[in-house]
Amino acid sequence: MSNLPAAIAGALPAVVGLRTTIPKDRRSAQSLGTEREGHGILIDDQGLIVTIGYLIMEASTVTITDIEGGEWPAYVVGYDYESGFGLVRTEQPMGFRPMRFGDSDVLELRSEAFVAGLGGEKATLKVKVAGRREFAGYWEYLLDNAIFTVPAYPLWGGSALIGQDGTLLGVGSLLVQEALGPGAPAFPGNMYVPINRLKPIFQELVANGRLATPPRPWLGLHTVEHMGQLVIGGISDGGPADRAGLQRHDILQALNGEVLDDIADFYRKLWASGPAGTAVTLRMERDSDSFDVTVRTGDRARYYHKFGSD
């Protein structure tokens, strides 16, 4: 007999394992590795699986493992860099009951839910929502209303955040040390991308692999906040910022003449400047000297081989 509520136990066969291989010459291979492993969630009868995009970025092979240990070859359907969601499909229907999308807006502080990876009940953890707040990732990524859960789930990538009714509320993205939020004691937990972020783009992503809206301008910067300053912690090789001569440890002060408050403010001002290809002027500081540099932004999806097949 399961110790889990029936709705949760019934949803678990839809949670699958996901393995990818990435050619060594792909741009993400250095930072994310050539072999990646995590989870996904079966969401239709034809083998469509939602996961977290970094697991499938530039993948040349995708293998799905079901709850009974069966392996299924799969292929990438789409990846949305802005939300972080990835979609793959098995070459044959899997025959398991898919998990339905829930309404992630019902999750608020102290709501209870369950986190699951491949493996049924033994891979399931009861969690509480530790926060609903903005999340700014150093890799030019921003979520308005991310879900933070505690305690930490060790195999978070692509794991399922499941509501009490057995519906899918979020997909696992990160392990975070500050799950309780800024100013609170450090407490490890996970960040989940809310499923409601996928709903408006879902049909287009399934049909076309990416969105038709003009891509956001991308600089290829890894930005961290340190002592109240925005510091460049890393630069994508051959990306727009690299070609413009920016360096690690440079400090970002302003964009197009507007002072930058924090990482989220930086991204919002960058994305409001126009579509990918727009030139922006950055006021930088290096070795106590300030200087302006104009950078022609790029399209992140074109920088990374779109699906690892072209």
PDB file of C-alpha atoms in Angstrom:
ATOM      1  CA  MET A   1       0.000   0.000   0.000  1.00  0.00           C
ATOM      2  CA  SER A   2       1.214   3.494  -0.813  1.00  0.00           C
ATOM      3  CA  ASN A   3       1.679   6.026   1.952  1.00  0.00           C
ATOM      4  CA  LEU A   4       0.966   8.780  -0.561  1.00  0.00           C
ATOM      5  CA  PRO A   5      -2.430  10.305  -1.353  1.00  0.00           C
ATOM      6  CA  ALA A   6      -4.056   8.350  -4.213  1.00  0.00           C
ATOM      7  CA  ALA A   7      -3.907  11.324  -6.615  1.00  0.00           C
ATOM      8  CA  ILE A   8      -0.133  11.626  -6.103  1.00  0.00           C
ATOM      9  CA  ALA A   9       0.554   7.891  -6.378  1.00  0.00           C
ATOM     10  CA  GLY A  10      -1.513   7.767  -9.567  1.00  0.00           C
ATOM     11  CA  ALA A  11       0.508  10.583 -11.144  1.00  0.00           C
ATOM     12  CA  LEU A  12       3.971   9.087 -10.515  1.00  0.00           C
ATOM     13  CA  PRO A  13       4.182   6.761 -13.563  1.00  0.00           C
ATOM     14  CA  ALA A  14       4.193   9.910 -15.740  1.00  0.00           C
ATOM     15  CA  VAL A  15       7.546  10.989 -14.238  1.00  0.00           C
ATOM     16  CA  VAL A  16      10.404   9.651 -16.382  1.00  0.00           C
ATOM     17  CA  GLY A  17      14.176   9.657 -16.428  1.00  0.00           C
ATOM     18  CA  LEU A  18      15.926  11.596 -19.188  1.00  0.00           C
ATOM     19  CA  ARG A  19      19.491  11.178 -20.486  1.00  0.00           C
ATOM     20  CA  THR A  20      21.134  13.180 -23.245  1.00  0.00           C
ATOM     21  CA  THR A  21      24.441  13.214 -25.057  1.00  0.00           C
ATOM     22  CA  ILE A  22      25.866  16.411 -26.501  1.00  0.00           C
ATOM     23  CA  PRO A  23      28.666  16.574 -29.088  1.00  0.00           C
ATOM     24  CA  LYS A  24      31.964  17.817 -27.617  1.00  0.00           C
ATOM     25  CA  ASP A  25      32.137  20.735 -30.048  1.00  0.00           C
ATOM     26  CA  ARG A  26      28.820  22.247 -28.962  1.00  0.00           C
ATOM     27  CA  ARG A  27      29.002  25.527 -27.112  1.00  0.00           C
ATOM     28  CA  SER A  28      27.157  24.298 -24.023  1.00  0.00           C
ATOM     29  CA  ALA A  29      29.314  21.152 -23.682  1.00  0.00           C
ATOM     30  CA  GLN A  30      31.994  22.945 -21.662  1.00  0.00           C
ATOM     31  CA  SER A  31      29.669  24.447 -19.057  1.00  0.00           C
ATOM     32  CA  LEU A  32      26.911  21.816 -18.904  1.00  0.00           C
ATOM     33  CA  GLY A  33      28.771  18.660 -19.935  1.00  0.00           C
ATOM     34  CA  THR A  34      28.430  16.200 -22.816  1.00  0.00           C
ATOM     35  CA  GLU A  35      26.289  13.762 -20.815  1.00  0.00           C
ATOM     36  CA  ARG A  36      23.338  15.123 -18.852  1.00  0.00           C
ATOM     37  CA  GLU A  37      20.821  13.338 -16.724  1.00  0.00           C
ATOM     38  CA  GLY A  38      17.581  14.358 -15.055  1.00  0.00           C
ATOM     39  CA  HIS A  39      13.855  13.867 -15.309  1.00  0.00           C
ATOM     40  CA  GLY A  40      10.841  14.776 -17.403  1.00  0.00           C
ATOM     41  CA  ILE A  41       7.067  14.505 -17.191  1.00  0.00           C
ATOM     42  CA  LEU A  42       4.871  12.748 -19.753  1.00  0.00           C
ATOM     43  CA  ILE A  43       2.086  15.170 -20.724  1.00  0.00           C
ATOM     44  CA  ASP A  44       0.237  13.531 -23.624  1.00  0.00           C
ATOM     45  CA  ASP A  45      -0.626  10.116 -25.096  1.00  0.00           C
ATOM     46  CA  GLN A  46       1.876  10.507 -27.948  1.00  0.00           C
ATOM     47  CA  GLY A  47       5.044  10.555 -25.852  1.00  0.00           C
ATOM     48  CA  LEU A  48       5.385  14.335 -25.357  1.00  0.00           C
ATOM     49  CA  ILE A  49       7.531  15.108 -22.302  1.00  0.00           C
ATOM     50  CA  VAL A  50       8.249  18.442 -20.618  1.00  0.00           C
ATOM     51  CA  THR A  51      11.606  18.927 -18.910  1.00  0.00           C
ATOM     52  CA  ILE A  52      14.026  21.686 -18.030  1.00  0.00           C
ATOM     53  CA  GLY A  53      15.708  23.000 -21.144  1.00  0.00           C
ATOM     54  CA  TYR A  54      19.380  22.857 -20.125  1.00  0.00           C
ATOM     55  CA  LEU A  55      19.191  19.046 -20.079  1.00  0.00           C
ATOM     56  CA  ILE A  56      18.353  18.927 -23.795  1.00  0.00           C
ATOM     57  CA  MET A  57      20.211  21.995 -25.077  1.00  0.00           C
ATOM     58  CA  GLU A  58      22.252  21.016 -28.190  1.00  0.00           C
ATOM     59  CA  ALA A  59      21.558  17.310 -27.547  1.00  0.00           C
ATOM     60  CA  SER A  60      22.258  14.798 -30.306  1.00  0.00           C
ATOM     61  CA  THR A  61      20.603  11.869 -28.507  1.00  0.00           C
ATOM     62  CA  VAL A  62      17.776  11.722 -25.960  1.00  0.00           C
ATOM     63  CA  THR A  63      16.853   8.563 -24.025  1.00  0.00           C
ATOM     64  CA  ILE A  64      13.792   8.281 -21.782  1.00  0.00           C
ATOM     65  CA  THR A  65      13.531   5.700 -18.962  1.00  0.00           C
ATOM     66  CA  ASP A  66      10.089   4.744 -17.666  1.00  0.00           C
ATOM     67  CA  ILE A  67       9.088   3.723 -14.146  1.00  0.00           C
ATOM     68  CA  GLU A  68       9.416   0.037 -15.091  1.00  0.00           C
ATOM     69  CA  GLY A  69      12.977   0.468 -16.375  1.00  0.00           C
ATOM     70  CA  GLY A  70      12.097   0.469 -20.086  1.00  0.00           C
ATOM     71  CA  GLU A  71      14.131   2.753 -22.356  1.00  0.00           C
ATOM     72  CA  TRP A  72      12.661   4.845 -25.149  1.00  0.00           C
ATOM     73  CA  PRO A  73      14.587   6.783 -27.800  1.00  0.00           C
ATOM     74  CA  ALA A  74      13.312  10.352 -28.079  1.00  0.00           C
ATOM     75  CA  TYR A  75      14.009  13.579 -29.939  1.00  0.00           C
ATOM     76  CA  VAL A  76      13.936  17.276 -29.090  1.00  0.00           C
ATOM     77  CA  VAL A  77      10.682  19.052 -29.973  1.00  0.00           C
ATOM     78  CA  GLY A  78      11.456  22.541 -28.691  1.00  0.00           C
ATOM     79  CA  TYR A  79      13.262  24.728 -26.183  1.00  0.00           C
ATOM     80  CA  ASP A  80      12.207  28.157 -24.956  1.00  0.00           C
ATOM     81  CA  TYR A  81      15.220  30.026 -23.549  1.00  0.00           C
ATOM     82  CA  GLU A  82      13.054  32.697 -21.928  1.00  0.00           C
ATOM     83  CA  SER A  83      11.010  30.373 -19.705  1.00  0.00           C
ATOM     84  CA  GLY A  84      13.554  27.542 -19.514  1.00  0.00           C
ATOM     85  CA  PHE A  85      11.133  24.809 -20.604  1.00  0.00           C
ATOM     86  CA  GLY A  86      12.180  22.045 -22.977  1.00  0.00           C
ATOM     87  CA  LEU A  87      10.021  19.495 -24.801  1.00  0.00           C
ATOM     88  CA  VAL A  88      10.999  16.074 -26.145  1.00  0.00           C
ATOM     89  CA  ARG A  89       8.950  13.260 -27.654  1.00  0.00           C
ATOM     90  CA  THR A  90       9.501   9.509 -27.597  1.00  0.00           C
ATOM     91  CA  GLU A  91       9.560   7.869 -31.008  1.00  0.00           C
ATOM     92  CA  GLN A  92       6.751   5.522 -29.896  1.00  0.00           C
ATOM     93  CA  PRO A  93       3.864   6.286 -27.498  1.00  0.00           C
ATOM     94  CA  MET A  94       4.812   5.056 -24.016  1.00  0.00           C
ATOM     95  CA  GLY A  95       1.421   3.767 -22.859  1.00  0.00           C
ATOM     96  CA  PHE A  96       1.521   5.448 -19.438  1.00  0.00           C
ATOM     97  CA  ARG A  97      -1.110   7.908 -18.263  1.00  0.00           C
ATOM     98  CA  PRO A  98       0.105  11.479 -18.820  1.00  0.00           C
ATOM     99  CA  MET A  99       0.088  14.076 -16.047  1.00  0.00           C
ATOM    100  CA  ARG A 100      -2.345  16.960 -16.463  1.00  0.00           C
ATOM    101  CA  PHE A 101      -1.298  20.585 -16.114  1.00  0.00           C
ATOM    102  CA  GLY A 102      -2.516  22.175 -12.894  1.00  0.00           C
ATOM    103  CA  ASP A 103      -2.767  25.844 -11.940  1.00  0.00           C
ATOM    104  CA  SER A 104       0.557  26.892 -10.392  1.00  0.00           C
ATOM    105  CA  ASP A 105      -0.982  30.148  -9.152  1.00  0.00           C
ATOM    106  CA  VAL A 106      -2.676  28.180  -6.342  1.00  0.00           C
ATOM    107  CA  LEU A 107       0.720  27.646  -4.710  1.00  0.00           C
ATOM    108  CA  GLU A 108       1.444  30.293  -2.123  1.00  0.00           C
ATOM    109  CA  LEU A 109       3.686  30.548   0.920  1.00  0.00           C
ATOM    110  CA  ARG A 110       3.505  27.382   3.061  1.00  0.00           C
ATOM    111  CA  SER A 111       1.381  25.465   0.524  1.00  0.00           C
ATOM    112  CA  GLU A 112       2.177  21.739   0.545  1.00  0.00           C
ATOM    113  CA  ALA A 113       3.036  19.817  -2.597  1.00  0.00           C
ATOM    114  CA  PHE A 114       5.119  16.822  -3.690  1.00  0.00           C
ATOM    115  CA  VAL A 115       8.337  16.641  -5.693  1.00  0.00           C
ATOM    116  CA  ALA A 116       9.029  13.521  -7.740  1.00  0.00           C
ATOM    117  CA  GLY A 117      11.733  12.113  -9.973  1.00  0.00           C
ATOM    118  CA  LEU A 118      11.906   8.745 -11.714  1.00  0.00           C
ATOM    119  CA  GLY A 119      11.375   5.911  -9.247  1.00  0.00           C
ATOM    120  CA  GLY A 120       7.843   6.124  -7.906  1.00  0.00           C
ATOM    121  CA  GLU A 121       7.152   6.567  -4.202  1.00  0.00           C
ATOM    122  CA  LYS A 122      10.773   6.192  -3.079  1.00  0.00           C
ATOM    123  CA  ALA A 123      11.748   9.119  -5.323  1.00  0.00           C
ATOM    124  CA  THR A 124       8.961  11.376  -3.992  1.00  0.00           C
ATOM    125  CA  LEU A 125       9.363  14.058  -1.335  1.00  0.00           C
ATOM    126  CA  LYS A 126       6.696  16.133   0.420  1.00  0.00           C
ATOM    127  CA  VAL A 127       7.662  19.810   0.287  1.00  0.00           C
ATOM    128  CA  LYS A 128       6.425  23.209   1.374  1.00  0.00           C
ATOM    129  CA  VAL A 129       6.462  26.377  -0.671  1.00  0.00           C
ATOM    130  CA  ALA A 130       9.090  28.639   0.901  1.00  0.00           C
ATOM    131  CA  GLY A 131       8.433  31.539  -1.455  1.00  0.00           C
ATOM    132  CA  ARG A 132       6.865  32.910  -4.637  1.00  0.00           C
ATOM    133  CA  ARG A 133       9.106  35.642  -5.938  1.00  0.00           C
ATOM    134  CA  GLU A 134      11.178  36.955  -8.779  1.00  0.00           C
ATOM    135  CA  PHE A 135      14.246  34.939  -9.749  1.00  0.00           C
ATOM    136  CA  ALA A 136      17.089  36.471 -11.746  1.00  0.00           C
ATOM    137  CA  GLY A 137      19.602  33.916 -13.032  1.00  0.00           C
ATOM    138  CA  TYR A 138      23.137  35.021 -13.839  1.00  0.00           C
ATOM    139  CA  TRP A 139      22.752  33.675 -17.420  1.00  0.00           C
ATOM    140  CA  GLU A 140      20.348  36.430 -18.618  1.00  0.00           C
ATOM    141  CA  TYR A 141      17.254  34.681 -17.263  1.00  0.00           C
ATOM    142  CA  LEU A 142      14.366  36.121 -15.289  1.00  0.00           C
ATOM    143  CA  LEU A 143      11.193  34.598 -13.865  1.00  0.00           C
ATOM    144  CA  ASP A 144       8.576  36.916 -12.398  1.00  0.00           C
ATOM    145  CA  ASN A 145       6.981  34.387 -10.068  1.00  0.00           C
ATOM    146  CA  ALA A 146       9.294  31.440  -9.433  1.00  0.00           C
ATOM    147  CA  ILE A 147       8.343  28.721  -6.936  1.00  0.00           C
ATOM    148  CA  PHE A 148      10.822  27.981  -4.129  1.00  0.00           C
ATOM    149  CA  THR A 149      10.374  24.745  -2.175  1.00  0.00           C
ATOM    150  CA  VAL A 150      11.933  23.172   0.938  1.00  0.00           C
ATOM    151  CA  PRO A 151      13.447  20.813   1.906  1.00  0.00           C
ATOM    152  CA  ALA A 152      15.888  20.446  -0.989  1.00  0.00           C
ATOM    153  CA  TYR A 153      15.333  17.596  -3.438  1.00  0.00           C
ATOM    154  CA  PRO A 154      18.719  16.179  -4.493  1.00  0.00           C
ATOM    155  CA  LEU A 155      17.848  15.242  -8.106  1.00  0.00           C
ATOM    156  CA  TRP A 156      16.054  18.426  -9.069  1.00  0.00           C
ATOM    157  CA  GLY A 157      16.688  18.805 -12.815  1.00  0.00           C
ATOM    158  CA  GLY A 158      13.422  18.238 -14.678  1.00  0.00           C
ATOM    159  CA  SER A 159      11.666  16.831 -11.599  1.00  0.00           C
ATOM    160  CA  ALA A 160       7.910  17.254 -11.194  1.00  0.00           C
ATOM    161  CA  LEU A 161       6.250  19.552  -8.673  1.00  0.00           C
ATOM    162  CA  ILE A 162       2.886  17.889  -8.135  1.00  0.00           C
ATOM    163  CA  GLY A 163      -0.169  19.408  -6.490  1.00  0.00           C
ATOM    164  CA  GLN A 164      -2.384  17.603  -3.977  1.00  0.00           C
ATOM    165  CA  ASP A 165      -4.742  16.731  -6.842  1.00  0.00           C
ATOM    166  CA  GLY A 166      -2.012  14.986  -8.851  1.00  0.00           C
ATOM    167  CA  THR A 167      -1.557  17.764 -11.438  1.00  0.00           C
ATOM    168  CA  LEU A 168       1.744  19.216 -12.640  1.00  0.00           C
ATOM    169  CA  LEU A 169       2.507  22.614 -11.072  1.00  0.00           C
ATOM    170  CA  GLY A 170       6.169  23.138 -11.935  1.00  0.00           C
ATOM    171  CA  VAL A 171       9.381  21.703 -13.388  1.00  0.00           C
ATOM    172  CA  GLY A 172      12.614  21.528 -11.394  1.00  0.00           C
ATOM    173  CA  SER A 173      15.357  23.959 -12.380  1.00  0.00           C
ATOM    174  CA  LEU A 174      17.871  24.606  -9.608  1.00  0.00           C
ATOM    175  CA  LEU A 175      19.216  23.871  -6.160  1.00  0.00           C
ATOM    176  CA  VAL A 176      19.321  27.177  -4.253  1.00  0.00           C
ATOM    177  CA  GLN A 177      20.928  28.013  -0.918  1.00  0.00           C
ATOM    178  CA  GLU A 178      18.597  30.936  -0.174  1.00  0.00           C
ATOM    179  CA  ALA A 179      15.217  29.223  -0.596  1.00  0.00           C
ATOM    180  CA  LEU A 180      13.627  31.375   2.144  1.00  0.00           C
ATOM    181  CA  GLY A 181      14.509  34.565   0.307  1.00  0.00           C
ATOM    182  CA  PRO A 182      16.723  37.631   0.699  1.00  0.00           C
ATOM    183  CA  GLY A 183      17.488  38.567   4.284  1.00  0.00           C
ATOM    184  CA  ALA A 184      16.365  35.184   5.667  1.00  0.00           C
ATOM    185  CA  PRO A 185      18.810  32.590   7.027  1.00  0.00           C
ATOM    186  CA  ALA A 186      20.423  30.467   4.323  1.00  0.00           C
ATOM    187  CA  PHE A 187      18.321  27.340   3.844  1.00  0.00           C
ATOM    188  CA  PRO A 188      18.741  25.012   0.866  1.00  0.00           C
ATOM    189  CA  GLY A 189      15.787  24.292  -1.372  1.00  0.00           C
ATOM    190  CA  ASN A 190      14.825  24.156  -5.026  1.00  0.00           C
ATOM    191  CA  MET A 191      13.538  26.566  -7.622  1.00  0.00           C
ATOM    192  CA  TYR A 192      10.691  25.346  -9.829  1.00  0.00           C
ATOM    193  CA  VAL A 193       9.523  27.013 -13.037  1.00  0.00           C
ATOM    194  CA  PRO A 194       5.720  27.430 -12.706  1.00  0.00           C
ATOM    195  CA  ILE A 195       3.709  25.440 -15.254  1.00  0.00           C
ATOM    196  CA  ASN A 196       1.509  28.499 -15.886  1.00  0.00           C
ATOM    197  CA  ARG A 197       4.569  30.061 -17.555  1.00  0.00           C
ATOM    198  CA  LEU A 198       4.397  27.322 -20.201  1.00  0.00           C
ATOM    199  CA  LYS A 199       0.678  27.454 -20.981  1.00  0.00           C
ATOM    200  CA  PRO A 200       0.555  30.579 -23.231  1.00  0.00           C
ATOM    201  CA  ILE A 201       3.493  29.364 -25.376  1.00  0.00           C
ATOM    202  CA  PHE A 202       2.818  25.622 -25.255  1.00  0.00           C
ATOM    203  CA  GLN A 203       1.019  25.086 -28.580  1.00  0.00           C
ATOM    204  CA  GLU A 204       3.504  27.207 -30.516  1.00  0.00           C
ATOM    205  CA  LEU A 205       6.468  25.433 -28.937  1.00  0.00           C
ATOM    206  CA  VAL A 206       5.008  22.026 -29.831  1.00  0.00           C
ATOM    207  CA  ALA A 207       4.249  23.116 -33.399  1.00  0.00           C
ATOM    208  CA  ASN A 208       7.399  25.097 -34.251  1.00  0.00           C
ATOM    209  CA  GLY A 209      10.101  24.289 -31.689  1.00  0.00           C
ATOM    210  CA  ARG A 210      10.476  27.935 -30.765  1.00  0.00           C
ATOM    211  CA  LEU A 211       8.384  31.093 -30.595  1.00  0.00           C
ATOM    212  CA  ALA A 212       7.727  33.341 -33.585  1.00  0.00           C
ATOM    213  CA  THR A 213       8.024  36.495 -31.467  1.00  0.00           C
ATOM    214  CA  PRO A 214      11.343  38.289 -32.096  1.00  0.00           C
ATOM    215  CA  PRO A 215      14.007  36.857 -29.780  1.00  0.00           C
ATOM    216  CA  ARG A 216      15.203  38.984 -26.908  1.00  0.00           C
ATOM    217  CA  PRO A 217      18.548  40.745 -27.216  1.00  0.00           C
ATOM    218  CA  TRP A 218      21.278  38.646 -25.647  1.00  0.00           C
ATOM    219  CA  LEU A 219      24.767  39.727 -24.533  1.00  0.00           C
ATOM    220  CA  GLY A 220      26.392  36.466 -23.456  1.00  0.00           C
ATOM    221  CA  LEU A 221      27.200  37.715 -19.952  1.00  0.00           C
ATOM    222  CA  HIS A 222      27.161  35.936 -16.606  1.00  0.00           C
ATOM    223  CA  THR A 223      26.380  38.696 -14.131  1.00  0.00           C
ATOM    224  CA  VAL A 224      26.570  38.524 -10.331  1.00  0.00           C
ATOM    225  CA  GLU A 225      25.670  41.054  -7.667  1.00  0.00           C
ATOM    226  CA  HIS A 226      28.588  41.760  -5.337  1.00  0.00           C
ATOM    227  CA  MET A 227      28.702  44.511  -2.713  1.00  0.00           C
ATOM    228  CA  GLY A 228      25.887  46.347  -4.443  1.00  0.00           C
ATOM    229  CA  GLN A 229      27.566  46.233  -7.856  1.00  0.00           C
ATOM    230  CA  LEU A 230      26.842  44.214 -11.004  1.00  0.00           C
ATOM    231  CA  VAL A 231      30.021  42.313 -11.772  1.00  0.00           C
ATOM    232  CA  ILE A 232      30.731  40.217 -14.856  1.00  0.00           C
ATOM    233  CA  GLY A 233      31.509  36.717 -13.595  1.00  0.00           C
ATOM    234  CA  GLY A 234      31.807  35.046 -16.981  1.00  0.00           C
ATOM    235  CA  ILE A 235      31.483  35.654 -20.715  1.00  0.00           C
ATOM    236  CA  SER A 236      30.210  33.339 -23.466  1.00  0.00           C
ATOM    237  CA  ASP A 237      33.097  32.643 -25.871  1.00  0.00           C
ATOM    238  CA  GLY A 238      32.491  34.382 -29.170  1.00  0.00           C
ATOM    239  CA  GLY A 239      29.222  35.935 -27.926  1.00  0.00           C
ATOM    240  CA  PRO A 240      28.311  39.623 -28.286  1.00  0.00           C
ATOM    241  CA  ALA A 241      29.991  40.810 -25.060  1.00  0.00           C
ATOM    242  CA  ASP A 242      33.141  38.820 -25.835  1.00  0.00           C
ATOM    243  CA  ARG A 243      33.371  40.314 -29.331  1.00  0.00           C
ATOM    244  CA  ALA A 244      32.944  43.803 -27.822  1.00  0.00           C
ATOM    245  CA  GLY A 245      35.980  43.263 -25.579  1.00  0.00           C
ATOM    246  CA  LEU A 246      34.286  43.005 -22.184  1.00  0.00           C
ATOM    247  CA  GLN A 247      36.171  41.080 -19.520  1.00  0.00           C
ATOM    248  CA  ARG A 248      35.511  39.168 -16.325  1.00  0.00           C
ATOM    249  CA  HIS A 249      35.415  41.433 -13.255  1.00  0.00           C
ATOM    250  CA  ASP A 250      34.258  44.434 -15.294  1.00  0.00           C
ATOM    251  CA  ILE A 251      31.493  46.315 -13.443  1.00  0.00           C
ATOM    252  CA  LEU A 252      28.227  47.215 -15.192  1.00  0.00           C
ATOM    253  CA  GLN A 253      26.966  50.685 -14.321  1.00  0.00           C
ATOM    254  CA  ALA A 254      24.397  51.769 -16.926  1.00  0.00           C
ATOM    255  CA  LEU A 255      22.647  50.688 -20.135  1.00  0.00           C
ATOM    256  CA  ASN A 256      21.786  53.296 -22.771  1.00  0.00           C
ATOM    257  CA  GLY A 257      22.395  55.982 -20.154  1.00  0.00           C
ATOM    258  CA  GLU A 258      20.119  54.454 -17.511  1.00  0.00           C
ATOM    259  CA  VAL A 259      21.697  53.434 -14.203  1.00  0.00           C
ATOM    260  CA  LEU A 260      21.209  49.744 -13.324  1.00  0.00           C
ATOM    261  CA  ASP A 261      19.785  48.896  -9.892  1.00  0.00           C
ATOM    262  CA  ASP A 262      20.153  45.110  -9.815  1.00  0.00           C
ATOM    263  CA  ILE A 263      20.344  42.104 -12.154  1.00  0.00           C
ATOM    264  CA  ALA A 264      16.583  42.007 -12.794  1.00  0.00           C
ATOM    265  CA  ASP A 265      16.587  45.733 -13.638  1.00  0.00           C
ATOM    266  CA  PHE A 266      19.526  45.159 -16.018  1.00  0.00           C
ATOM    267  CA  TYR A 267      17.655  42.401 -17.880  1.00  0.00           C
ATOM    268  CA  ARG A 268      14.428  44.379 -18.120  1.00  0.00           C
ATOM    269  CA  LYS A 269      16.234  47.394 -19.550  1.00  0.00           C
ATOM    270  CA  LEU A 270      18.198  45.198 -21.968  1.00  0.00           C
ATOM    271  CA  TRP A 271      15.079  43.398 -23.222  1.00  0.00           C
ATOM    272  CA  ALA A 272      13.178  46.673 -23.572  1.00  0.00           C
ATOM    273  CA  SER A 273      15.879  48.028 -25.903  1.00  0.00           C
ATOM    274  CA  GLY A 274      14.552  46.159 -28.965  1.00  0.00           C
ATOM    275  CA  PRO A 275      14.846  42.681 -30.510  1.00  0.00           C
ATOM    276  CA  ALA A 276      18.035  40.628 -30.855  1.00  0.00           C
ATOM    277  CA  GLY A 277      20.478  42.490 -33.095  1.00  0.00           C
ATOM    278  CA  THR A 278      19.792  45.847 -31.418  1.00  0.00           C
ATOM    279  CA  ALA A 279      22.938  47.749 -30.392  1.00  0.00           C
ATOM    280  CA  VAL A 280      23.143  48.884 -26.768  1.00  0.00           C
ATOM    281  CA  THR A 281      25.628  51.159 -25.030  1.00  0.00           C
ATOM    282  CA  LEU A 282      26.992  49.922 -21.715  1.00  0.00           C
ATOM    283  CA  ARG A 283      28.776  52.121 -19.201  1.00  0.00           C
ATOM    284  CA  MET A 284      31.440  49.897 -17.649  1.00  0.00           C
ATOM    285  CA  GLU A 285      34.079  50.237 -14.970  1.00  0.00           C
ATOM    286  CA  ARG A 286      37.434  48.457 -15.134  1.00  0.00           C
ATOM    287  CA  ASP A 287      40.337  49.106 -12.745  1.00  0.00           C
ATOM    288  CA  SER A 288      38.532  52.225 -11.443  1.00  0.00           C
ATOM    289  CA  ASP A 289      38.210  53.670 -14.970  1.00  0.00           C
ATOM    290  CA  SER A 290      34.764  54.180 -16.516  1.00  0.00           C
ATOM    291  CA  PHE A 291      34.212  53.743 -20.234  1.00  0.00           C
ATOM    292  CA  ASP A 292      31.353  53.259 -22.677  1.00  0.00           C
ATOM    293  CA  VAL A 293      31.144  50.305 -25.049  1.00  0.00           C
ATOM    294  CA  THR A 294      28.555  49.623 -27.740  1.00  0.00           C
ATOM    295  CA  VAL A 295      27.542  45.989 -28.120  1.00  0.00           C
ATOM    296  CA  ARG A 296      25.445  44.552 -30.929  1.00  0.00           C
ATOM    297  CA  THR A 297      23.206  42.064 -29.160  1.00  0.00           C
ATOM    298  CA  GLY A 298      22.645  38.552 -30.476  1.00  0.00           C
ATOM    299  CA  ASP A 299      20.052  35.774 -30.548  1.00  0.00           C
ATOM    300  CA  ARG A 300      20.899  33.158 -27.918  1.00  0.00           C
ATOM    301  CA  ALA A 301      19.179  30.360 -29.859  1.00  0.00           C
ATOM    302  CA  ARG A 302      21.344  31.017 -32.901  1.00  0.00           C
ATOM    303  CA  TYR A 303      24.488  31.132 -30.789  1.00  0.00           C
ATOM    304  CA  TYR A 304      23.707  27.676 -29.414  1.00  0.00           C
ATOM    305  CA  HIS A 305      23.003  25.212 -32.229  1.00  0.00           C
ATOM    306  CA  LYS A 306      19.270  25.219 -32.068  1.00  0.00           C
ATOM    307  CA  PHE A 307      18.614  21.514 -31.566  1.00  0.00           C
ATOM    308  CA  GLY A 308      22.056  20.016 -32.025  1.00  0.00           C
ATOM    309  CA  SER A 309      21.195  18.752 -35.504  1.00  0.00           C
ATOM    310  CA  ASP A 310      21.953  21.667 -37.801  1.00  0.00           C
TER     311      ASP A 310
END
